[in-house]
Amino acid sequence: MSKETQMRAAINQKLIEMGERERLKELLRAKLIECGWRDQLKALCKEVIKEKGLENVTVEDLVAGVTPKGRALVPDSVKKELLQRIRAFLAQQST
Amino acid sequence: MKMEDMSLSGLDNTKLEALAHDVYSDLVEDACLGLCFEVHRAVKQGYFFLDETDQESIKDFEIVDQPGVDIFGQVYNQWKNKECVCPNCSRSIAASRFAPHLEKCLGMGRNSSRIANRRIASSNNTSKSESDQEDNDDVNDNDWSYGSEKKAKKRKSEKNPNSPRRSKSLKHKNGELSSNVNPDLYKYNYSSGISYETLGPEELRSILTTQCGVVSEHTKKMCTRSTLPDSDTMLENDGYDAPDGQLIMSRLQWDGSSDISPSDSASSKASTNNSESKRPKKKKKPSTLTLTTTGSGGERDKGQERERGDRDRVVCGGSGSSSSQNALGLSSRKKRPKLPVPPALSIYDDLN
């Protein structure tokens, strides 16, 4: 295991332990709903369903069809804010 | 994992940034996955497309924007101008007045019975003044008539002449004490504006022969309880005061001055009621004795009468004085409340 992966694992562990990950998750969820990202993605899901047929849709279909676009559709402001918080946390941890 | 291994300060900024981005993308992916699971479940459970309605239904429930009609298309005052036919009197009544009309028409409901009673009573009254004895009897049988109600009300409304309010207005006239006696016979009077300094000796005497005169510490007012004989109050008070009598007596004897013999002091107080008026000016009463006997002069008296009459006789050593004291006690059953007055007077003088 490289040092970086080790580092990453350690960081993640720290995040979870301190509850920071949950907090970040909630923050992101709220922000995405607020900015309408969720509705956009739901519409995308509808298209996938109509494409694949209501009965045959699987989770994998949805995930594969929606996630890449979802990542791209996140507004910049939300992204910036989240990155800021993560950096702050990392800075905290290094001291 | 040691902190040194994890030390982020060793990393350069790019790596740090990369790390942050990794964390961020993890979070976003979590969010996306969450959404996909929700949607998938909704699809499988069949509630995903519920918010979509067909065009026809949408048209049915479209918001209405016409004048005179609400958004559902209903008219507001549709029934305002309509008229209904009364089943009783077969008249056509306006809809908003229909219910009250029906009440009166059918003779049911609260108001109609009241009005009917009033009509009966007034007709009774008008007929009564002209009627004979027989008619009077009939009317009297009718208990629930307005006339009898009126009489009862009148009786009630006649105010109690002995009420505190009445006597309050009378009380303030210092000169007219005779009028005060009647109300005071029954009740305490709290609105006394009299203080002992302002009254002259003659006035004081006349007041204190008829009333208690104890100045309350709390209200600084004179107790105006009547001093006339009343056996009921005595019975009530004695049982309560008896236990205190002993304690007080012992205290009195300890204080030991010329007045110390309790019976003597009691009798002296009883007999010197008339000279009380002079006391506030003289200020000669020994203060120790007065303090101990302030609230308990009366109690002492009662206690002695009840249980320690014998002891008194022994203490004072003379049957004459004790009998006189007893006689005084018996005759002054109502005067008892007066006994504390002299000490009270001097106390307040001292304080003042």
Short mmCIF file of C-alpha atoms in Angstrom, two decimals:
data_model
loop_
_atom_site.label_atom_id
_atom_site.label_comp_id
_atom_site.label_asym_id
_atom_site.label_seq_id
_atom_site.Cartn_x
_atom_site.Cartn_y
_atom_site.Cartn_z
CA MET A 1 0.00 0.00 0.00
CA SER A 2 1.44 3.30 -0.99
CA LYS A 3 1.77 6.09 1.39
CA GLU A 4 -0.92 8.02 -0.31
CA THR A 5 -3.48 5.34 -0.10
CA GLN A 6 -2.53 4.87 3.47
CA MET A 7 -2.97 8.54 4.02
CA ARG A 8 -6.32 8.51 2.32
CA ALA A 9 -7.54 5.64 4.41
CA ALA A 10 -6.38 7.36 7.52
CA ILE A 11 -8.07 10.57 6.59
CA ASN A 12 -11.32 8.82 5.86
CA GLN A 13 -11.13 7.04 9.10
CA LYS A 14 -10.61 10.30 10.91
CA LEU A 15 -13.51 11.87 9.09
CA ILE A 16 -15.85 9.14 10.11
CA GLU A 17 -14.63 8.97 13.65
CA MET A 18 -15.10 12.63 14.28
CA GLY A 19 -18.50 12.68 12.63
CA GLU A 20 -17.29 15.18 10.13
CA ARG A 21 -18.21 12.99 7.23
CA GLU A 22 -21.85 12.85 8.28
CA ARG A 23 -21.92 16.55 8.67
CA LEU A 24 -20.44 17.09 5.26
CA LYS A 25 -22.88 14.68 3.73
CA GLU A 26 -25.85 16.48 5.24
CA LEU A 27 -24.53 19.78 4.12
CA LEU A 28 -24.10 18.58 0.57
CA ARG A 29 -27.56 17.06 0.46
CA ALA A 30 -29.20 20.22 1.66
CA LYS A 31 -27.29 22.36 -0.78
CA LEU A 32 -28.11 20.13 -3.71
CA ILE A 33 -31.80 20.09 -2.97
CA GLU A 34 -31.76 23.83 -2.55
CA CYS A 35 -30.19 24.45 -5.91
CA GLY A 36 -32.51 22.06 -7.74
CA TRP A 37 -29.90 19.50 -8.58
CA ARG A 38 -32.02 16.73 -7.21
CA ASP A 39 -34.99 17.54 -9.42
CA GLN A 40 -32.74 17.69 -12.43
CA LEU A 41 -31.40 14.28 -11.68
CA LYS A 42 -34.87 12.90 -11.13
CA ALA A 43 -35.83 14.04 -14.56
CA LEU A 44 -32.80 12.24 -15.92
CA CYS A 45 -33.91 9.12 -14.10
CA LYS A 46 -37.33 9.41 -15.69
CA GLU A 47 -35.75 9.47 -19.09
CA VAL A 48 -33.72 6.40 -18.33
CA ILE A 49 -36.83 4.63 -17.10
CA LYS A 50 -38.79 5.55 -20.17
CA GLU A 51 -35.93 4.35 -22.24
CA LYS A 52 -35.50 1.06 -20.50
CA GLY A 53 -39.11 0.41 -19.66
CA LEU A 54 -40.75 0.70 -16.27
CA GLU A 55 -40.61 -2.95 -15.41
CA ASN A 56 -37.04 -3.68 -16.34
CA VAL A 57 -35.18 -0.84 -14.81
CA THR A 58 -32.36 -1.86 -12.52
CA VAL A 59 -30.27 0.08 -10.11
CA GLU A 60 -27.24 -0.35 -12.21
CA ASP A 61 -29.03 1.14 -15.17
CA LEU A 62 -29.92 4.15 -13.22
CA VAL A 63 -26.56 4.58 -11.66
CA ALA A 64 -24.74 4.20 -14.88
CA GLY A 65 -27.07 6.55 -16.65
CA VAL A 66 -27.28 9.24 -14.03
CA THR A 67 -24.15 9.47 -11.95
CA PRO A 68 -21.71 10.95 -14.44
CA LYS A 69 -24.15 13.66 -15.36
CA GLY A 70 -24.90 14.16 -11.72
CA ARG A 71 -21.30 14.85 -10.94
CA ALA A 72 -21.13 17.40 -13.67
CA LEU A 73 -24.33 19.11 -12.73
CA VAL A 74 -23.22 20.08 -9.21
CA PRO A 75 -23.04 23.86 -9.09
CA ASP A 76 -19.68 25.46 -8.57
CA SER A 77 -20.64 27.29 -5.44
CA VAL A 78 -21.58 24.08 -3.74
CA LYS A 79 -18.41 22.45 -4.84
CA LYS A 80 -16.30 25.30 -3.58
CA GLU A 81 -17.92 25.38 -0.23
CA LEU A 82 -17.47 21.71 0.30
CA LEU A 83 -13.86 21.75 -0.74
CA GLN A 84 -13.26 24.60 1.66
CA ARG A 85 -14.62 22.66 4.52
CA ILE A 86 -12.63 19.59 3.66
CA ARG A 87 -9.44 21.56 3.46
CA ALA A 88 -10.15 23.13 6.80
CA PHE A 89 -10.60 19.72 8.28
CA LEU A 90 -7.38 18.48 6.82
CA ALA A 91 -5.54 21.49 8.10
CA GLN A 92 -6.95 20.79 11.52
CA GLN A 93 -5.74 17.28 11.37
CA SER A 94 -2.21 18.11 10.37
CA THR A 95 -1.62 20.36 13.36
CA MET B 1 -1.08 4.59 12.31
CA LYS B 2 1.11 7.17 13.91
CA MET B 3 0.57 10.82 13.64
CA GLU B 4 3.92 11.31 12.00
CA ASP B 5 3.02 9.01 9.21
CA MET B 6 -0.15 10.87 8.71
CA SER B 7 1.47 14.23 8.92
CA LEU B 8 -0.07 16.33 6.28
CA SER B 9 2.28 19.17 6.65
CA GLY B 10 4.86 17.03 4.96
CA LEU B 11 2.76 16.89 1.84
CA ASP B 12 2.86 19.62 -0.70
CA ASN B 13 -0.20 21.52 -1.62
CA THR B 14 -1.09 19.67 -4.75
CA LYS B 15 -1.30 16.44 -2.97
CA LEU B 16 -3.31 18.03 -0.29
CA GLU B 17 -5.63 19.42 -2.87
CA ALA B 18 -5.92 16.06 -4.55
CA LEU B 19 -6.81 14.55 -1.25
CA ALA B 20 -9.52 17.09 -0.69
CA HIS B 21 -10.94 16.45 -4.12
CA ASP B 22 -11.02 12.79 -3.51
CA VAL B 23 -13.01 13.28 -0.38
CA TYR B 24 -15.36 15.59 -2.22
CA SER B 25 -16.04 13.23 -5.07
CA ASP B 26 -16.70 10.47 -2.62
CA LEU B 27 -19.37 12.59 -1.05
CA VAL B 28 -20.98 13.53 -4.34
CA GLU B 29 -21.07 9.95 -5.45
CA ASP B 30 -22.76 9.02 -2.23
CA ALA B 31 -25.41 11.60 -2.93
CA CYS B 32 -26.00 10.34 -6.46
CA LEU B 33 -26.24 6.74 -5.36
CA GLY B 34 -28.69 7.71 -2.68
CA LEU B 35 -30.91 9.33 -5.24
CA CYS B 36 -30.75 6.36 -7.57
CA PHE B 37 -31.79 3.98 -4.84
CA GLU B 38 -34.74 6.19 -3.94
CA VAL B 39 -35.89 6.43 -7.51
CA HIS B 40 -35.49 2.74 -8.12
CA ARG B 41 -37.56 1.92 -5.08
CA ALA B 42 -40.23 4.37 -6.11
CA VAL B 43 -40.39 2.82 -9.53
CA LYS B 44 -40.65 -0.67 -8.18
CA GLN B 45 -43.24 0.30 -5.58
CA GLY B 46 -45.22 2.14 -8.15
CA TYR B 47 -45.29 5.63 -6.73
CA PHE B 48 -42.69 7.23 -8.92
CA PHE B 49 -45.06 8.63 -11.50
CA LEU B 50 -47.83 9.65 -9.13
CA ASP B 51 -47.19 13.34 -9.43
CA GLU B 52 -48.05 13.23 -13.10
CA THR B 53 -51.72 13.57 -13.91
CA ASP B 54 -53.46 13.27 -17.22
CA GLN B 55 -54.57 16.28 -19.11
CA GLU B 56 -58.24 15.77 -18.47
CA SER B 57 -57.93 15.85 -14.71
CA ILE B 58 -55.69 18.86 -14.91
CA LYS B 59 -58.36 20.72 -16.78
CA ASP B 60 -60.99 19.75 -14.26
CA PHE B 61 -59.12 21.21 -11.37
CA GLU B 62 -57.66 24.23 -12.97
CA ILE B 63 -57.72 27.41 -10.93
CA VAL B 64 -60.76 29.52 -11.73
CA ASP B 65 -60.23 33.22 -12.10
CA GLN B 66 -63.67 34.65 -12.77
CA PRO B 67 -65.35 37.48 -10.94
CA GLY B 68 -68.06 36.57 -8.47
CA VAL B 69 -66.67 33.10 -8.06
CA ASP B 70 -63.90 31.63 -5.91
CA ILE B 71 -60.95 29.66 -7.27
CA PHE B 72 -62.93 26.45 -7.11
CA GLY B 73 -65.68 27.96 -9.16
CA GLN B 74 -68.19 28.12 -6.31
CA VAL B 75 -70.39 31.14 -5.82
CA TYR B 76 -69.96 32.91 -2.52
CA ASN B 77 -73.39 34.24 -1.63
CA GLN B 78 -75.43 31.78 -3.55
CA TRP B 79 -78.06 31.33 -0.88
CA LYS B 80 -78.14 34.88 0.34
CA ASN B 81 -81.07 36.07 -1.67
CA LYS B 82 -83.02 32.87 -1.66
CA GLU B 83 -86.22 32.64 0.24
CA CYS B 84 -87.60 29.69 2.12
CA VAL B 85 -91.16 28.88 2.96
CA CYS B 86 -91.85 28.41 6.65
CA PRO B 87 -93.64 25.10 7.27
CA ASN B 88 -95.47 26.59 10.24
CA CYS B 89 -96.89 29.86 9.06
CA SER B 90 -96.34 29.32 5.34
CA ARG B 91 -94.62 32.60 4.84
CA SER B 92 -91.61 33.06 2.67
CA ILE B 93 -88.66 34.15 4.76
CA ALA B 94 -85.20 35.24 3.73
CA ALA B 95 -82.64 32.48 4.14
CA SER B 96 -80.46 34.27 6.67
CA ARG B 97 -83.44 35.06 8.85
CA PHE B 98 -84.98 31.64 8.54
CA ALA B 99 -83.55 30.00 11.64
CA PRO B 100 -84.48 32.77 14.11
CA HIS B 101 -87.92 33.01 12.57
CA LEU B 102 -88.44 29.31 12.99
CA GLU B 103 -87.41 29.56 16.61
CA LYS B 104 -90.07 32.12 17.35
CA CYS B 105 -92.63 30.58 15.12
CA LEU B 106 -92.47 27.12 16.65
CA GLY B 107 -92.08 28.44 20.19
CA MET B 108 -88.83 26.61 20.87
CA GLY B 109 -85.43 27.97 21.69
CA ARG B 110 -84.14 30.11 24.52
CA ASN B 111 -85.40 33.54 23.63
CA SER B 112 -88.93 32.56 22.87
CA SER B 113 -89.53 31.12 26.31
CA ARG B 114 -88.07 34.23 27.91
CA ILE B 115 -90.26 36.51 25.92
CA ALA B 116 -93.31 34.40 26.65
CA ASN B 117 -92.61 34.49 30.37
CA ARG B 118 -92.21 38.21 30.27
CA ARG B 119 -95.48 38.61 28.50
CA ILE B 120 -97.24 36.47 31.06
CA ALA B 121 -95.71 38.40 33.90
CA SER B 122 -96.59 41.76 32.50
CA SER B 123 -100.14 40.66 31.86
CA ASN B 124 -100.24 39.35 35.42
CA ASN B 125 -99.02 42.65 36.77
CA THR B 126 -101.52 44.69 34.89
CA SER B 127 -104.35 42.42 35.87
CA LYS B 128 -103.19 42.11 39.47
CA SER B 129 -103.63 45.73 40.39
CA GLU B 130 -107.24 45.59 39.42
CA SER B 131 -108.07 42.10 40.52
CA ASP B 132 -109.96 40.73 43.54
CA GLN B 133 -108.76 38.51 46.34
CA GLU B 134 -109.50 35.39 44.39
CA ASP B 135 -107.43 36.47 41.54
CA ASN B 136 -104.63 37.32 43.86
CA ASP B 137 -104.60 33.79 45.15
CA ASP B 138 -104.34 32.42 41.69
CA VAL B 139 -101.56 34.72 40.92
CA ASN B 140 -99.76 33.84 44.10
CA ASP B 141 -99.93 30.21 43.23
CA ASN B 142 -97.97 30.91 40.17
CA ASP B 143 -94.55 30.97 41.68
CA TRP B 144 -92.70 31.55 38.54
CA SER B 145 -94.17 34.86 37.60
CA TYR B 146 -92.25 37.91 36.79
CA GLY B 147 -94.05 39.86 39.50
CA SER B 148 -92.88 37.62 42.29
CA GLU B 149 -89.45 37.63 40.80
CA LYS B 150 -89.52 41.37 40.90
CA LYS B 151 -90.45 41.34 44.57
CA ALA B 152 -87.74 38.92 45.44
CA LYS B 153 -85.28 40.98 43.54
CA LYS B 154 -86.34 44.08 45.32
CA ARG B 155 -85.89 42.45 48.67
CA LYS B 156 -82.50 41.30 47.71
CA SER B 157 -81.46 44.58 46.38
CA GLU B 158 -82.32 46.36 49.58
CA LYS B 159 -78.88 46.73 50.92
CA ASN B 160 -77.94 45.39 54.28
CA PRO B 161 -77.89 48.45 56.48
CA ASN B 162 -75.17 46.84 58.54
CA SER B 163 -72.86 46.20 55.68
CA PRO B 164 -69.32 47.46 56.03
CA ARG B 165 -69.77 49.89 53.22
CA ARG B 166 -72.61 51.60 54.98
CA SER B 167 -70.87 51.84 58.24
CA LYS B 168 -67.73 53.08 56.55
CA SER B 169 -69.45 56.21 55.41
CA LEU B 170 -70.87 56.77 58.84
CA LYS B 171 -67.71 56.02 60.64
CA HIS B 172 -65.76 58.93 59.41
CA LYS B 173 -67.97 61.38 61.16
CA ASN B 174 -66.24 61.43 64.45
CA GLY B 175 -68.89 63.29 66.30
CA GLU B 176 -71.74 60.97 65.58
CA LEU B 177 -70.76 57.95 67.51
CA SER B 178 -74.24 56.84 68.36
CA SER B 179 -74.88 56.02 64.75
CA ASN B 180 -71.78 53.91 64.73
CA VAL B 181 -72.93 51.59 67.41
CA ASN B 182 -75.54 49.77 65.40
CA PRO B 183 -73.37 48.76 62.49
CA ASP B 184 -70.52 47.90 64.76
CA LEU B 185 -72.64 45.54 66.67
CA TYR B 186 -72.27 43.05 63.89
CA LYS B 187 -69.08 43.64 62.12
CA TYR B 188 -65.53 44.91 62.37
CA ASN B 189 -65.01 48.29 60.87
CA TYR B 190 -61.71 48.74 59.14
CA SER B 191 -61.92 52.21 57.85
CA SER B 192 -61.38 54.07 61.07
CA GLY B 193 -59.50 57.21 60.49
CA ILE B 194 -59.30 57.87 64.18
CA SER B 195 -56.06 57.88 66.03
CA TYR B 196 -55.72 58.30 69.69
CA GLU B 197 -53.67 61.39 69.55
CA THR B 198 -56.25 63.34 67.70
CA LEU B 199 -59.17 62.53 69.95
CA GLY B 200 -59.85 64.37 73.10
CA PRO B 201 -60.30 62.62 76.43
CA GLU B 202 -64.07 62.81 76.42
CA GLU B 203 -64.31 61.43 72.93
CA LEU B 204 -61.90 58.67 73.73
CA ARG B 205 -63.89 57.70 76.72
CA SER B 206 -67.11 57.51 74.79
CA ILE B 207 -65.47 55.53 72.01
CA LEU B 208 -63.75 53.09 74.26
CA THR B 209 -66.77 52.37 76.36
CA THR B 210 -68.56 51.10 73.33
CA GLN B 211 -65.80 49.71 71.16
CA CYS B 212 -62.68 47.69 71.46
CA GLY B 213 -60.21 50.26 70.30
CA VAL B 214 -57.16 48.05 69.81
CA VAL B 215 -54.94 49.53 67.16
CA SER B 216 -53.91 46.89 64.69
CA GLU B 217 -50.23 46.66 63.97
CA HIS B 218 -50.77 45.83 60.37
CA THR B 219 -53.35 48.35 59.39
CA LYS B 220 -52.76 50.93 62.09
CA LYS B 221 -56.50 51.14 62.53
CA MET B 222 -58.62 50.94 65.57
CA CYS B 223 -60.63 47.84 66.19
CA THR B 224 -64.23 48.86 66.38
CA ARG B 225 -65.70 45.67 67.65
CA SER B 226 -68.59 46.37 69.93
CA THR B 227 -68.19 45.80 73.62
CA LEU B 228 -71.79 44.80 74.28
CA PRO B 229 -72.41 41.43 75.84
CA ASP B 230 -72.33 38.52 73.47
CA SER B 231 -72.12 35.05 74.86
CA ASP B 232 -71.27 33.33 71.62
CA THR B 233 -67.95 34.96 71.10
CA MET B 234 -66.87 34.19 74.59
CA LEU B 235 -67.40 30.49 74.18
CA GLU B 236 -65.35 30.48 71.05
CA ASN B 237 -62.45 32.39 72.41
CA ASP B 238 -61.91 30.73 75.70
CA GLY B 239 -60.82 27.37 74.52
CA TYR B 240 -58.25 28.99 72.32
CA ASP B 241 -56.73 31.28 74.84
CA ALA B 242 -56.56 28.99 77.81
CA PRO B 243 -53.15 27.52 77.12
CA ASP B 244 -51.56 30.89 76.84
CA GLY B 245 -52.87 32.06 80.13
CA GLN B 246 -50.41 30.08 82.16
CA LEU B 247 -47.37 31.22 80.29
CA ILE B 248 -48.43 34.79 80.42
CA MET B 249 -49.19 34.66 84.07
CA SER B 250 -45.81 33.31 84.91
CA ARG B 251 -44.23 36.02 82.82
CA LEU B 252 -46.22 38.64 84.63
CA GLN B 253 -45.20 37.39 88.00
CA TRP B 254 -41.58 37.42 87.00
CA ASP B 255 -41.70 40.99 85.83
CA GLY B 256 -42.67 41.92 89.32
CA SER B 257 -43.63 45.45 89.88
CA SER B 258 -46.30 46.84 92.02
CA ASP B 259 -48.86 45.91 89.44
CA ILE B 260 -47.53 42.45 89.00
CA SER B 261 -50.31 40.46 90.56
CA PRO B 262 -52.21 39.42 87.47
CA SER B 263 -55.60 39.58 89.02
CA ASP B 264 -54.84 42.96 90.41
CA SER B 265 -53.63 44.27 87.14
CA ALA B 266 -56.60 42.78 85.38
CA SER B 267 -59.01 44.25 87.82
CA SER B 268 -57.21 47.50 87.78
CA LYS B 269 -57.48 47.59 84.04
CA ALA B 270 -61.10 46.66 84.08
CA SER B 271 -61.89 49.30 86.59
CA THR B 272 -59.84 51.98 85.02
CA ASN B 273 -61.50 51.80 81.66
CA ASN B 274 -62.83 55.22 82.16
CA SER B 275 -59.46 56.68 82.81
CA GLU B 276 -57.90 55.16 79.73
CA SER B 277 -58.38 58.34 77.94
CA LYS B 278 -55.89 59.97 80.22
CA ARG B 279 -53.24 57.37 79.69
CA PRO B 280 -51.79 58.40 76.38
CA LYS B 281 -51.05 61.77 77.86
CA LYS B 282 -49.70 60.49 81.13
CA LYS B 283 -47.38 57.86 79.70
CA LYS B 284 -46.74 56.43 83.09
CA LYS B 285 -47.47 52.78 82.48
CA PRO B 286 -44.49 50.49 83.07
CA SER B 287 -43.39 49.30 79.69
CA THR B 288 -42.25 45.79 80.60
CA LEU B 289 -45.57 44.84 81.95
CA THR B 290 -47.42 46.31 79.04
CA LEU B 291 -45.37 44.44 76.51
CA THR B 292 -46.10 41.08 77.96
CA THR B 293 -49.73 41.76 78.43
CA THR B 294 -50.44 43.43 75.16
CA GLY B 295 -52.28 40.80 73.27
CA SER B 296 -53.06 38.67 76.19
CA GLY B 297 -54.82 40.80 78.68
CA GLY B 298 -58.00 39.34 77.49
CA GLU B 299 -56.55 35.88 77.31
CA ARG B 300 -55.24 36.11 80.77
CA ASP B 301 -58.57 37.13 82.02
CA LYS B 302 -60.29 34.24 80.40
CA GLY B 303 -57.69 31.76 81.47
CA GLN B 304 -58.04 32.84 84.99
CA GLU B 305 -61.72 32.56 84.93
CA ARG B 306 -61.60 29.11 83.49
CA GLU B 307 -58.86 27.17 85.11
CA ARG B 308 -56.84 29.34 87.31
CA GLY B 309 -59.44 31.24 89.15
CA ASP B 310 -58.27 29.48 92.22
CA ARG B 311 -54.69 30.36 91.62
CA ASP B 312 -55.56 33.96 91.27
CA ARG B 313 -57.28 33.96 94.49
CA VAL B 314 -54.25 32.47 96.13
CA VAL B 315 -51.89 34.90 94.51
CA CYS B 316 -53.71 37.99 95.36
CA GLY B 317 -54.34 36.64 98.75
CA GLY B 318 -57.69 38.17 99.12
CA SER B 319 -61.01 36.76 98.30
CA GLY B 320 -62.38 40.19 97.90
CA SER B 321 -60.22 41.15 95.03
CA SER B 322 -60.64 37.85 93.30
CA SER B 323 -64.35 37.95 93.56
CA SER B 324 -64.34 41.44 92.34
CA GLN B 325 -62.15 40.31 89.54
CA ASN B 326 -64.44 37.45 88.73
CA ALA B 327 -67.43 39.69 88.84
CA LEU B 328 -65.68 42.07 86.58
CA GLY B 329 -64.70 39.21 84.37
CA LEU B 330 -68.24 37.99 84.15
CA SER B 331 -69.68 41.36 83.55
CA SER B 332 -67.03 42.35 81.16
CA ARG B 333 -67.17 39.37 78.91
CA LYS B 334 -67.56 41.62 76.07
CA LYS B 335 -65.24 44.16 77.53
CA ARG B 336 -62.40 41.75 77.47
CA PRO B 337 -61.09 42.89 74.17
CA LYS B 338 -60.73 46.30 75.68
CA LEU B 339 -58.24 45.25 78.27
CA PRO B 340 -55.25 45.26 76.01
CA VAL B 341 -55.95 48.80 75.06
CA PRO B 342 -54.04 50.64 77.72
CA PRO B 343 -50.80 48.83 77.08
CA ALA B 344 -51.29 49.13 73.39
CA LEU B 345 -51.76 52.82 73.70
CA SER B 346 -48.62 53.32 75.63
CA ILE B 347 -46.63 51.08 73.38
CA TYR B 348 -47.51 53.04 70.37
CA ASP B 349 -46.83 56.20 72.20
CA ASP B 350 -43.43 54.93 73.12
CA LEU B 351 -42.74 53.92 69.58
CA ASN B 352 -44.00 57.18 68.27
#
